[in-house]
Coordinates of C-alpha atoms and ligand atoms in Angstrom, one line a residue:
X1 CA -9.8 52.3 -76.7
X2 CA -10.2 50.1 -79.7
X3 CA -12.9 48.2 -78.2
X4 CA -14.9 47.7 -81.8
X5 CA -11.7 45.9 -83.0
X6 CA -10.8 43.9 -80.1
X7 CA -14.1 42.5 -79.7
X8 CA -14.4 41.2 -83.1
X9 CA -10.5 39.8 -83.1
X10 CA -10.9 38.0 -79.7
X11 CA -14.2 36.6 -81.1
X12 CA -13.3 35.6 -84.2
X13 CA -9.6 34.3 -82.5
X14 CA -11.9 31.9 -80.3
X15 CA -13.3 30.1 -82.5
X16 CA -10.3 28.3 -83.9
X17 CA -9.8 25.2 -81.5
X18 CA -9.6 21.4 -81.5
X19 CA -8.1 21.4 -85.1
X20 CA -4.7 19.2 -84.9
X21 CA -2.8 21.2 -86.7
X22 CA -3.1 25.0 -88.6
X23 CA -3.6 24.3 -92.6
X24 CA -4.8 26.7 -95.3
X25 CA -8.0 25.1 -95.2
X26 CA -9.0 25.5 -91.5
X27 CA -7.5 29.0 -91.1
X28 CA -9.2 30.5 -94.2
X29 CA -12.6 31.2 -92.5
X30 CA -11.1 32.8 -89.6
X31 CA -8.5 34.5 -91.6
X32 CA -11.5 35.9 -93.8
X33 CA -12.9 37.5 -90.9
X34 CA -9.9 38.6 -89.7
X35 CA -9.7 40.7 -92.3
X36 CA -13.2 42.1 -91.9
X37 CA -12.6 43.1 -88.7
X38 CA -9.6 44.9 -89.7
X39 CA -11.5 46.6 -92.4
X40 CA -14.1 48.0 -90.3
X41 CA -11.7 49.3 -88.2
X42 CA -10.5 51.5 -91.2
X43 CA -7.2 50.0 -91.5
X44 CA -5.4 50.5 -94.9
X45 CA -6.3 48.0 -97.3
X46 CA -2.7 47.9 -98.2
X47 CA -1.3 47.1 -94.8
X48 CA -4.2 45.1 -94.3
X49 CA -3.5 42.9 -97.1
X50 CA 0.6 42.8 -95.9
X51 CA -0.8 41.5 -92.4
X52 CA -3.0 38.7 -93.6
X53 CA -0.7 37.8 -96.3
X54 CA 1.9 37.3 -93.2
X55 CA -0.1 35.5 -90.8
X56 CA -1.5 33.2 -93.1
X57 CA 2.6 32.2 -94.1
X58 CA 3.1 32.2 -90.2
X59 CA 0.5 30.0 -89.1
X60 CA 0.9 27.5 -92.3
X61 CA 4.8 27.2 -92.1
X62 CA 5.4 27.5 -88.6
X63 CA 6.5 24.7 -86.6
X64 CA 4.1 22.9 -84.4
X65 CA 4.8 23.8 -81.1
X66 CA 3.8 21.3 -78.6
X67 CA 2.6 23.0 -75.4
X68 CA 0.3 25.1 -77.7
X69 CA -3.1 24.6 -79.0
X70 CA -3.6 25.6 -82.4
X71 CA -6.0 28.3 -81.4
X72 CA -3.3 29.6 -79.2
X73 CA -0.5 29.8 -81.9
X74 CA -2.6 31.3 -84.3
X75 CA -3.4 33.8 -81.5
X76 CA 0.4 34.3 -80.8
X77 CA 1.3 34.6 -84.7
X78 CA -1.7 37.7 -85.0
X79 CA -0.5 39.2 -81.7
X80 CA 3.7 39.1 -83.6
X81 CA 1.4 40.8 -86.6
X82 CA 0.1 43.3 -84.9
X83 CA 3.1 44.1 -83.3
X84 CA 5.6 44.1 -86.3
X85 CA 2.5 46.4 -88.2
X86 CA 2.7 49.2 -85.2
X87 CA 6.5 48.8 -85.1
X88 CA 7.3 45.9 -82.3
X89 CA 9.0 48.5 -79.9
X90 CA 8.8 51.6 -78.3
X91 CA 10.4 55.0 -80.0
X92 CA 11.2 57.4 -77.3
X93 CA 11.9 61.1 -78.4
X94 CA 15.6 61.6 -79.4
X95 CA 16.8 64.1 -77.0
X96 CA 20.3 63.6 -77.9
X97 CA 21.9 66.3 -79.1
X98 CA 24.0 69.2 -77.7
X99 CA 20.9 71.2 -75.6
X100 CA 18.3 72.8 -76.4
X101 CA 16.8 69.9 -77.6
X102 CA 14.0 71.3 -79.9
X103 CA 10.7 69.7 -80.2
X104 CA 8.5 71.1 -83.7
X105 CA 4.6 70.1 -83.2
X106 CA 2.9 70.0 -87.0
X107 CA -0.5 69.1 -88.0
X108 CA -4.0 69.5 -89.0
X109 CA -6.4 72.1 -87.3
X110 CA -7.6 70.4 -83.8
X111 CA -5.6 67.7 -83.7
X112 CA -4.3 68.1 -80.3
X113 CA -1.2 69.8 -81.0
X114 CA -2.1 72.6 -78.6
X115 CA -2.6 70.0 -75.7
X116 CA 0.3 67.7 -76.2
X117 CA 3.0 70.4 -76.0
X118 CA 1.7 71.1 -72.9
X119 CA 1.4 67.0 -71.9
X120 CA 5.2 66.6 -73.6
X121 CA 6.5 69.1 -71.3
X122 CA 4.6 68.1 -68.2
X123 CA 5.9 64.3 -69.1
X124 CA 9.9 65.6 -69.5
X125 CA 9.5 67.1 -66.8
X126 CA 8.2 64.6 -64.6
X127 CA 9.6 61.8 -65.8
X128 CA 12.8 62.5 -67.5
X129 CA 13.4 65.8 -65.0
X130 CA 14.3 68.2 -68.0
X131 CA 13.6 71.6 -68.2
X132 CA 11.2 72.3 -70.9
X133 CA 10.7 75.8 -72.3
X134 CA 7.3 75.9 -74.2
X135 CA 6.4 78.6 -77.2
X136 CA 3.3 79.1 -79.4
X137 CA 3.8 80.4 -82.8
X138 CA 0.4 80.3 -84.0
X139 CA -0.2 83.7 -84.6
X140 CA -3.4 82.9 -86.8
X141 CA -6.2 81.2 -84.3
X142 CA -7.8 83.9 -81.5
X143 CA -6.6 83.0 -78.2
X144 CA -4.0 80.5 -79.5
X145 CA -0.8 81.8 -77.3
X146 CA -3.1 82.8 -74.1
X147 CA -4.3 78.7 -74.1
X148 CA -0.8 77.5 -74.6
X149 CA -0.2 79.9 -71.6
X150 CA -2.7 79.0 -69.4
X151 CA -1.3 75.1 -70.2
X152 CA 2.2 75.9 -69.2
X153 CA 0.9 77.6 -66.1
X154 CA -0.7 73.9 -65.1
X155 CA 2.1 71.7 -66.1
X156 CA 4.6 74.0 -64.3
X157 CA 6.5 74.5 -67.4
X158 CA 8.1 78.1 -68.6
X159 CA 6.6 79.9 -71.5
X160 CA 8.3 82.0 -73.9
X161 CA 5.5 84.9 -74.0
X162 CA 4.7 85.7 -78.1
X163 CA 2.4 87.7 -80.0
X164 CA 0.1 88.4 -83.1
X165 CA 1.9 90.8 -84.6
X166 CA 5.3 88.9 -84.9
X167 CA 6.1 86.1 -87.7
X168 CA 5.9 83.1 -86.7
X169 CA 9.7 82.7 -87.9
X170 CA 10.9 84.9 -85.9
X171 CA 9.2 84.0 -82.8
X172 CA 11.3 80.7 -82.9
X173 CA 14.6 82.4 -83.5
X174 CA 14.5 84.1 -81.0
X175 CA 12.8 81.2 -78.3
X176 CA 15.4 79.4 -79.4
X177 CA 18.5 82.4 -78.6
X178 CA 16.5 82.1 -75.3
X179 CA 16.2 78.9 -74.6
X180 CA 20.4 78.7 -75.5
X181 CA 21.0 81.8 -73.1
X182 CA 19.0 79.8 -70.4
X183 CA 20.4 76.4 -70.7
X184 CA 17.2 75.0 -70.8
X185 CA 17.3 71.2 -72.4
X186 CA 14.1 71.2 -74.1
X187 CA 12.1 73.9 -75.9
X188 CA 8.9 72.6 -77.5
X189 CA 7.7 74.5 -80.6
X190 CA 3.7 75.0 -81.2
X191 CA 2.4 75.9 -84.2
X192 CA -0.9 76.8 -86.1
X193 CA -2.9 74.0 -87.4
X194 CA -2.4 73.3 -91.6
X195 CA -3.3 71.4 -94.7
X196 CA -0.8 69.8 -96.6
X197 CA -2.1 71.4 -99.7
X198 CA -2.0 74.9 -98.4
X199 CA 1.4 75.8 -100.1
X200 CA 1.9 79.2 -97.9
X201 CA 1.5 77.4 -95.2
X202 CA 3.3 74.3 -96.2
X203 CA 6.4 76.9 -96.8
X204 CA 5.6 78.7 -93.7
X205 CA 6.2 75.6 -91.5
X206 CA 9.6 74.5 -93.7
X207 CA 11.2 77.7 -92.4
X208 CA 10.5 77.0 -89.1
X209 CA 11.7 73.8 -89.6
X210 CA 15.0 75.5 -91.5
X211 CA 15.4 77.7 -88.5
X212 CA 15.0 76.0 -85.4
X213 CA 16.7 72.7 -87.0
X214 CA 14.9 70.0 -84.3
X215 CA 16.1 67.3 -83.5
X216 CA 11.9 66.1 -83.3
X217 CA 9.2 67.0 -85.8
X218 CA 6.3 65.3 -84.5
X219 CA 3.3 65.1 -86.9
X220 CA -0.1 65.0 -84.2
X221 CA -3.0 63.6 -85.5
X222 CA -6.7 62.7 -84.2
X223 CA -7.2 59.1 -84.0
X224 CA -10.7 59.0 -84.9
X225 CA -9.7 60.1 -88.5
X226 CA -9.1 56.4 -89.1
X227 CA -6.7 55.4 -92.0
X228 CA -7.0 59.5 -93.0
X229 CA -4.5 59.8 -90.2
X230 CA -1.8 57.8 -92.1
X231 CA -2.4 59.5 -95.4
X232 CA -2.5 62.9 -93.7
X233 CA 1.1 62.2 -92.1
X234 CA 2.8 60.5 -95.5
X235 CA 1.8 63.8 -97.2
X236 CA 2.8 66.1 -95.0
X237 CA 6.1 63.9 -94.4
X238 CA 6.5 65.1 -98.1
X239 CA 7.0 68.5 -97.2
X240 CA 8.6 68.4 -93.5
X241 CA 10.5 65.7 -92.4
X242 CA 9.0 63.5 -89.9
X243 CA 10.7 61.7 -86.8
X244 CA 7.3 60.6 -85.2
X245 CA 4.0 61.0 -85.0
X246 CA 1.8 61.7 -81.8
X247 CA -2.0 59.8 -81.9
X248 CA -4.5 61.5 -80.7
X249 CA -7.9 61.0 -79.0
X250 CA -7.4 57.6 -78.7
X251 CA -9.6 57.6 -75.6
X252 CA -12.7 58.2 -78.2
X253 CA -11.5 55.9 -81.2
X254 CA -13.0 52.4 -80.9
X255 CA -11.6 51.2 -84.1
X256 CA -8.0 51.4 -83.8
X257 CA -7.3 52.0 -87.7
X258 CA -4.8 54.7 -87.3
X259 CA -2.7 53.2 -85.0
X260 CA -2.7 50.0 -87.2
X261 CA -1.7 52.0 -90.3
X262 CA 0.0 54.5 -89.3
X263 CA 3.7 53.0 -89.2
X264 CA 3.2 51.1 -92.7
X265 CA 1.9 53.7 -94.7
X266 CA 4.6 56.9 -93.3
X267 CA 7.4 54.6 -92.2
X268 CA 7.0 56.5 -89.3
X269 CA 6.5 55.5 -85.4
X270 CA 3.9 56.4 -83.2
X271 CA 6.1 57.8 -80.3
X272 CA 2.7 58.4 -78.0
X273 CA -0.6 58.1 -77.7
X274 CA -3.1 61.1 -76.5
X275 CA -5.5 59.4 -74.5
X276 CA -7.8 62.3 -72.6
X277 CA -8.0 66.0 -72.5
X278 CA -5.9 66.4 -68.9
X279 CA -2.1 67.0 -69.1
X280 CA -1.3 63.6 -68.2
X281 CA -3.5 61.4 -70.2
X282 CA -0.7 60.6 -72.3
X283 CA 1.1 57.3 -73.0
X284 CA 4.5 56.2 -74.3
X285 CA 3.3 54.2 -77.5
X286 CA 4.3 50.3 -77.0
X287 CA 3.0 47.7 -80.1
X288 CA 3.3 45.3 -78.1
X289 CA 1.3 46.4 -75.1
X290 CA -1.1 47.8 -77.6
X291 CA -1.3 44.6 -79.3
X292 CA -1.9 42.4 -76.5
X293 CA -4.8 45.4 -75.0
X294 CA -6.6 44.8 -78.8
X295 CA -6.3 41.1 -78.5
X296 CA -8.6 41.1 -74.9
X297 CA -5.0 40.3 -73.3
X298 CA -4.3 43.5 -71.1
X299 CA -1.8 45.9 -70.9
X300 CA -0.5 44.5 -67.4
X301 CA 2.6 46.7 -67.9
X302 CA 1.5 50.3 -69.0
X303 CA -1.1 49.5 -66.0
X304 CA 1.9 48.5 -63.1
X305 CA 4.1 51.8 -64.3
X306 CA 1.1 53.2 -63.8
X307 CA 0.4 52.6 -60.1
X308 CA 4.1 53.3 -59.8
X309 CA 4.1 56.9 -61.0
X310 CA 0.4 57.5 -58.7
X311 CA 0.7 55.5 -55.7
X312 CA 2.4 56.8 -52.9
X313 CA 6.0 54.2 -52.6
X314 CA 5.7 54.3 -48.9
X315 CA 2.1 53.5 -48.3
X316 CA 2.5 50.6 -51.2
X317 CA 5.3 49.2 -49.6
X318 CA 4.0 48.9 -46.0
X319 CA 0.6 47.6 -48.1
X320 CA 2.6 44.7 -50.0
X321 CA 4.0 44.1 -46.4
X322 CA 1.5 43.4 -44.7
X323 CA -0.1 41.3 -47.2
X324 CA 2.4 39.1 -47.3
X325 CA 3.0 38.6 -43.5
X326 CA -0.8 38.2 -43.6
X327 CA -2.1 40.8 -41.0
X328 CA -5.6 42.2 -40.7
X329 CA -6.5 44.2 -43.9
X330 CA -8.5 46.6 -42.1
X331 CA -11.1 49.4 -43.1
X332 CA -8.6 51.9 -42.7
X333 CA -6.4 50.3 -45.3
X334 CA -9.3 49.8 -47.8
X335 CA -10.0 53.3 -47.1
X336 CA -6.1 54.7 -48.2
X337 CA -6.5 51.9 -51.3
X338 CA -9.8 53.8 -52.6
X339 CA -7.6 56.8 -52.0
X340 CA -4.6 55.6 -54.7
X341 CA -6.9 54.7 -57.1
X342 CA -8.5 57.6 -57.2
X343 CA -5.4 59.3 -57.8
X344 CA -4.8 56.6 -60.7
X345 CA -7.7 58.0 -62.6
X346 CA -10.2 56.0 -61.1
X347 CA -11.2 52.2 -61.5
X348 CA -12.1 52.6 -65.9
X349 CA -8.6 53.6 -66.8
X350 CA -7.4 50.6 -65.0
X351 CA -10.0 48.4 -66.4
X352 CA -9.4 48.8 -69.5
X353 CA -5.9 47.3 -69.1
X354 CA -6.3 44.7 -66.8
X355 CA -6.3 41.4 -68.7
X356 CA -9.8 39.8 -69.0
X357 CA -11.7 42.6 -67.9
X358 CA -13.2 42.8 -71.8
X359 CA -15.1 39.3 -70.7
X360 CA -16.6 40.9 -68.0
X361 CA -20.5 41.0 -68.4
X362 CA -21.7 45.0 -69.8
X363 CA -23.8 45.6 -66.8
X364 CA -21.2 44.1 -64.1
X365 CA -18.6 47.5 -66.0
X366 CA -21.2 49.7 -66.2
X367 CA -21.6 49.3 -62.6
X368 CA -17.8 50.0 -61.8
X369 CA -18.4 54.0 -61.1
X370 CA -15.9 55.9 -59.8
X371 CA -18.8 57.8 -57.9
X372 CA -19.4 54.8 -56.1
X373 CA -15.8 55.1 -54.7
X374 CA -16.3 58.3 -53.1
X375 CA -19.4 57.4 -51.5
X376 CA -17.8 54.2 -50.0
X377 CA -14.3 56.8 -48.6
X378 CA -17.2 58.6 -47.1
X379 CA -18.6 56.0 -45.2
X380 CA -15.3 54.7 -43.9
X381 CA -14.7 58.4 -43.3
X382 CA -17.4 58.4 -40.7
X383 CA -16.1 55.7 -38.9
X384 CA -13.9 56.2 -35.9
X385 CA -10.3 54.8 -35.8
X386 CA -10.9 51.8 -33.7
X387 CA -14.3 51.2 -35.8
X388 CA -11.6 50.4 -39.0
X389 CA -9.2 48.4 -36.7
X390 CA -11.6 46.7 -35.9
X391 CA -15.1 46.6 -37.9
X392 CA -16.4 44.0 -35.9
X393 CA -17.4 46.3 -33.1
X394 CA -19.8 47.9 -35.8
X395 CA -23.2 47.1 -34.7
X396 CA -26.8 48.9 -35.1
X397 CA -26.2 52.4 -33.3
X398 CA -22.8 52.8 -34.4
X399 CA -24.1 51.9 -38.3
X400 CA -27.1 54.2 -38.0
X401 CA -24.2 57.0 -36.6
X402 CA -22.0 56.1 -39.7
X403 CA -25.1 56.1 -42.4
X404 CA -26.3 59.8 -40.7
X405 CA -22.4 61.3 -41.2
X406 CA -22.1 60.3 -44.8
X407 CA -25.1 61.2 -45.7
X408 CA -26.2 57.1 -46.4
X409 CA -28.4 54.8 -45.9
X410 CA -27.9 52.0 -43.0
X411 CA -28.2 49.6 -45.9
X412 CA -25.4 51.2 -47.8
X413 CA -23.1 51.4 -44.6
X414 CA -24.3 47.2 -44.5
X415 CA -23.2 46.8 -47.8
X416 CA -19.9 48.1 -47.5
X417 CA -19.0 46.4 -44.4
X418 CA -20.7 42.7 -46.1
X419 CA -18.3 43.8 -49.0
X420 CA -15.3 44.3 -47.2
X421 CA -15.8 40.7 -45.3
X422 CA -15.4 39.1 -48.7
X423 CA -12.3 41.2 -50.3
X424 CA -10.8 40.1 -46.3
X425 CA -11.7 36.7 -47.5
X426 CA -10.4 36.9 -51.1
X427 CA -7.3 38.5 -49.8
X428 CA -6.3 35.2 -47.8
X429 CA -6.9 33.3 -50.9
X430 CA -4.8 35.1 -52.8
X431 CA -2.2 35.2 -50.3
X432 CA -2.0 31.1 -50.6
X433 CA -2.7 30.9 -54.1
X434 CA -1.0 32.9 -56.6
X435 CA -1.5 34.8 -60.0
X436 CA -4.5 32.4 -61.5
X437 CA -6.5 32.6 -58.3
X438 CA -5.6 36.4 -57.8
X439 CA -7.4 36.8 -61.5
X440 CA -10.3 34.7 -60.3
X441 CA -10.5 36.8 -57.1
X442 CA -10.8 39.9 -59.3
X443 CA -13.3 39.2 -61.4
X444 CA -15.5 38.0 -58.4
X445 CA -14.4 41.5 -56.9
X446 CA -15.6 43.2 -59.9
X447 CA -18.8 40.9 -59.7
X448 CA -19.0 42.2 -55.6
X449 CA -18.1 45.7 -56.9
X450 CA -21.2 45.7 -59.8
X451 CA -23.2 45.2 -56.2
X452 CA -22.2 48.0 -54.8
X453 CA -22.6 49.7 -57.9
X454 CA -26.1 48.6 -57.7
X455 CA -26.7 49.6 -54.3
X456 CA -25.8 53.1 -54.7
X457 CA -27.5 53.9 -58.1
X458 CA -31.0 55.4 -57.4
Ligands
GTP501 N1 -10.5 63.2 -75.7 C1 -9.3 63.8 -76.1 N2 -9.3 65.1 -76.4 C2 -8.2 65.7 -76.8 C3 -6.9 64.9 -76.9 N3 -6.0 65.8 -77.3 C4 -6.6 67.0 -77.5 N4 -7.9 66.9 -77.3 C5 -8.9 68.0 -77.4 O1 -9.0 68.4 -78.8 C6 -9.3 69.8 -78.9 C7 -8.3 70.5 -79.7 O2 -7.0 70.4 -79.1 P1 -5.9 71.5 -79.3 O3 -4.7 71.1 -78.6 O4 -6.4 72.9 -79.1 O5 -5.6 71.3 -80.9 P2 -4.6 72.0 -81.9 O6 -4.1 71.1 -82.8 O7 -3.7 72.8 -81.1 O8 -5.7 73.0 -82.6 P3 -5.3 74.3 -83.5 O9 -4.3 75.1 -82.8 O10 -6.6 75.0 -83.6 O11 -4.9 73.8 -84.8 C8 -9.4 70.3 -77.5 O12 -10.7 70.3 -77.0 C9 -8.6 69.2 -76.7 O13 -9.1 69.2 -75.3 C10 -7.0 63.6 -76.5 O14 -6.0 62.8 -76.5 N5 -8.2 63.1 -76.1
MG502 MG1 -3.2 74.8 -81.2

């Protein structure tokens, strides 16, 4: 996500140190490539003039502030840009209103509009425990009503069954009469994908919008389209009113011009971010988290509600436990933590968020993959219960036993067991030494990991 951008910025950000003080004169270079960098990321030229503009009467007016270096204010006044040009805070969906609450999807052919009703419902239901009623009334694309079906089947959401041969206005009335006799809270609207210019169309989607009154309109556009994505919302905004906007594809965008523009150019906020093709790759939008992931900084947040909503409470708790009393991390434990992560979406999503991880060498990240993860469960799979307690009672018969049943090599089942000697070790460090040394530790993990990686690729 946005990786093109981010490296540029945190290069470019870098480079300013050991001046005494920020002037016009020593931030104009970097400022200059500042705004290259946000050019090829197809931001607006209008809201990238407005953010250079604003930094540059930051970082010249602003106060010294002793405990920071000037490269480290100047970085803190573009990471407040970035921030105020997304939005600064989170926009939640307004559910507030006297139920159904309805939900309108608009935009473009493909966009995603398709997907993220049936990601919005799975996410109200999950998280905010509501009971979504879902309803396609795109009666134009083959097969458009049978895939919003299939969806709501997945999420576990109800459907409101519709057909060809019914106007798409009327389909919503009477979803809606429905979703009023059956007290459900939400009822998300799907419709066929438009152009702004198609006027039949454009009129099409206004009754809709007339009849079904929602309290949402979300516009849901595909990332990759760049600064196009902001231009395609204002003009649609001309026709139906807007109350957010829903980025797509983010997962495949590594310029990040949409999200940049976006909120300057429509005056409207990106509520969430589409981030995969699965029902839950799909994030509340935060400026500031995203701000601080573009800057090379992490998204330590997004990434702890993350293991919140995945990892089993329990098994976390008794984990953090007996870390901090300091007992033997055993095999078995290592084992149940390959088992979370897996469940988080593997070791990329988190790396991508964890702060730092964009200095890690290419060919240490390319070697972080999630294959390698089931290959290692397997090992530890073949190992008896008192082999985890106690992996020092692993010796040569026992490994070549171990290798056979997980279809290994010995050398693999030495790997793992050299590997898990040093995240023991690490572990105890961190125990006695706290957040700085727990990044250090990582980083050399990832460096063990890229080993493993190694060892497994043939
Ligand atoms: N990688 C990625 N793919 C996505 C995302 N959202 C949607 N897609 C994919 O984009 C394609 C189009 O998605 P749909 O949800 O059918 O789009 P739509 O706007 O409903 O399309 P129409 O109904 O034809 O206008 C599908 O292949 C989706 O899997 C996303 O956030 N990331
Ligand atoms: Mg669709």
């Amino acid at each position: 996500m946005f990786e093109n951008l981010s490296d540029r910025l945190s290069k470019t950000l870098k480079n300013i140190t050991g001046k005494g003080r920020l002037t016009e004169d020593n931030i104009k270079e970097t400022l200059r490539e500042v705004r290259m960098a946000l050019l090829e990321a197809d931001v607006a030229l209008p809201v990238v003039r407005e953010f250079i503009n604003k930094v540059k009467e930051r970082a010249i007016g602003e106060e010294v502030n002793k405990s920071l270096t000037p490269g480290q204010e100047f970085l803190k006044i573009v990471q407040l840009e970035l921030e105020r040009a997304m939005g600064e805070a989170n926009e939640s969906l307004n559910l507030s209103t006297q139920p159904p609450a309805v939900i309108l999807m608009a935009g473009l052919q493909g966009a995603g509009k398709t997907t993220s009703v049936g990601k919005l419902a799975k996410f109200l239901r999950e998280r905010h425990k509501k009971k979504a009623l879902v309803v396609s009334a795109d009666v134009y694309r083959p097969a458009a009503i049978k895939q919003l079906e299939t969806l709501a089947t997945s999420v576990q959401v109800d459907f409101y069954p519709s057909d060809v041969t019914q106007k798409p206005v009327e389909i919503v009335k009477s979803a809606l009469a429905e979703a009023k006799l059956k007290f459900y809270d939400v009822l998300i609207v799907d419709t066929a994908g438009r152009l702004h210019v198609d006027t039949e169309m454009m009129d099409e989607i206004k009754d809709i919008h007339q009849a079904l009154n929602p309290i949402e309109t979300l516009f849901t556009v595909d990332a990759m389209t760049g600064q196009d994505a902001a231009n395609t919302a204002k003009a649609f905004n001309e026709t139906l009113p807007l109350t957010g906007v829903i980025l797509t594809k983010v997962d495949g965008d590594a310029r990040g011009g949409a999200a940049l523009s976006i909120r300057q150019i429509t005056g409207k906020p990106i509520k969430f971010l589409g981030i995969g093709e699965k029902t839950d790759a799909l994030e509340p939008f935060h400026p500031d988290r995203i701000a601080s992931r573009i800057l090379g900084m992490g998204d330590v947040l997004s990434l702890i509600e993350d293991l919140q909503r995945s990892v089993d409470h329990e098994k976390a708790e008794k984990m953090a436990k007996k870390f901090k009393k300091g007992d033997n991390f055993t095999l078995e434990d290592f084992r149940e933590q390959l088992i979370e992560m897996k469940k988080m979406g593997g070791m990329m999503s988190m790396l991508d968020k964890l702060p730092g991880a964009k200095n890690l060498p290419a060919h240490v990240k390319n070697q972080v993959d999630d294959k390698m993860f089931i290959k290692m469960e397997a090992i530890i799979n073949s190992m008896t219960l008192s082999e985890r307690a106690k992996p020092e009672i692993i010796k040569g018969s026992r490994r070549r036993r171990i290798a056979l049943g997980s279809g290994t090599q010995v050398q693999d089942v030495n790997k793992l067991l050299k590997q898990f000697d040093e995240m023991q070790r690490m572990m105890k460090k961190m125990r006695k030494g706290g957040m700085s040394k727990m990044m250090r530790g990582m980083q050399g993990m990832m460096g063990g990991m890229g080993g493993m990686g190694g060892m497994f690729r043939r």
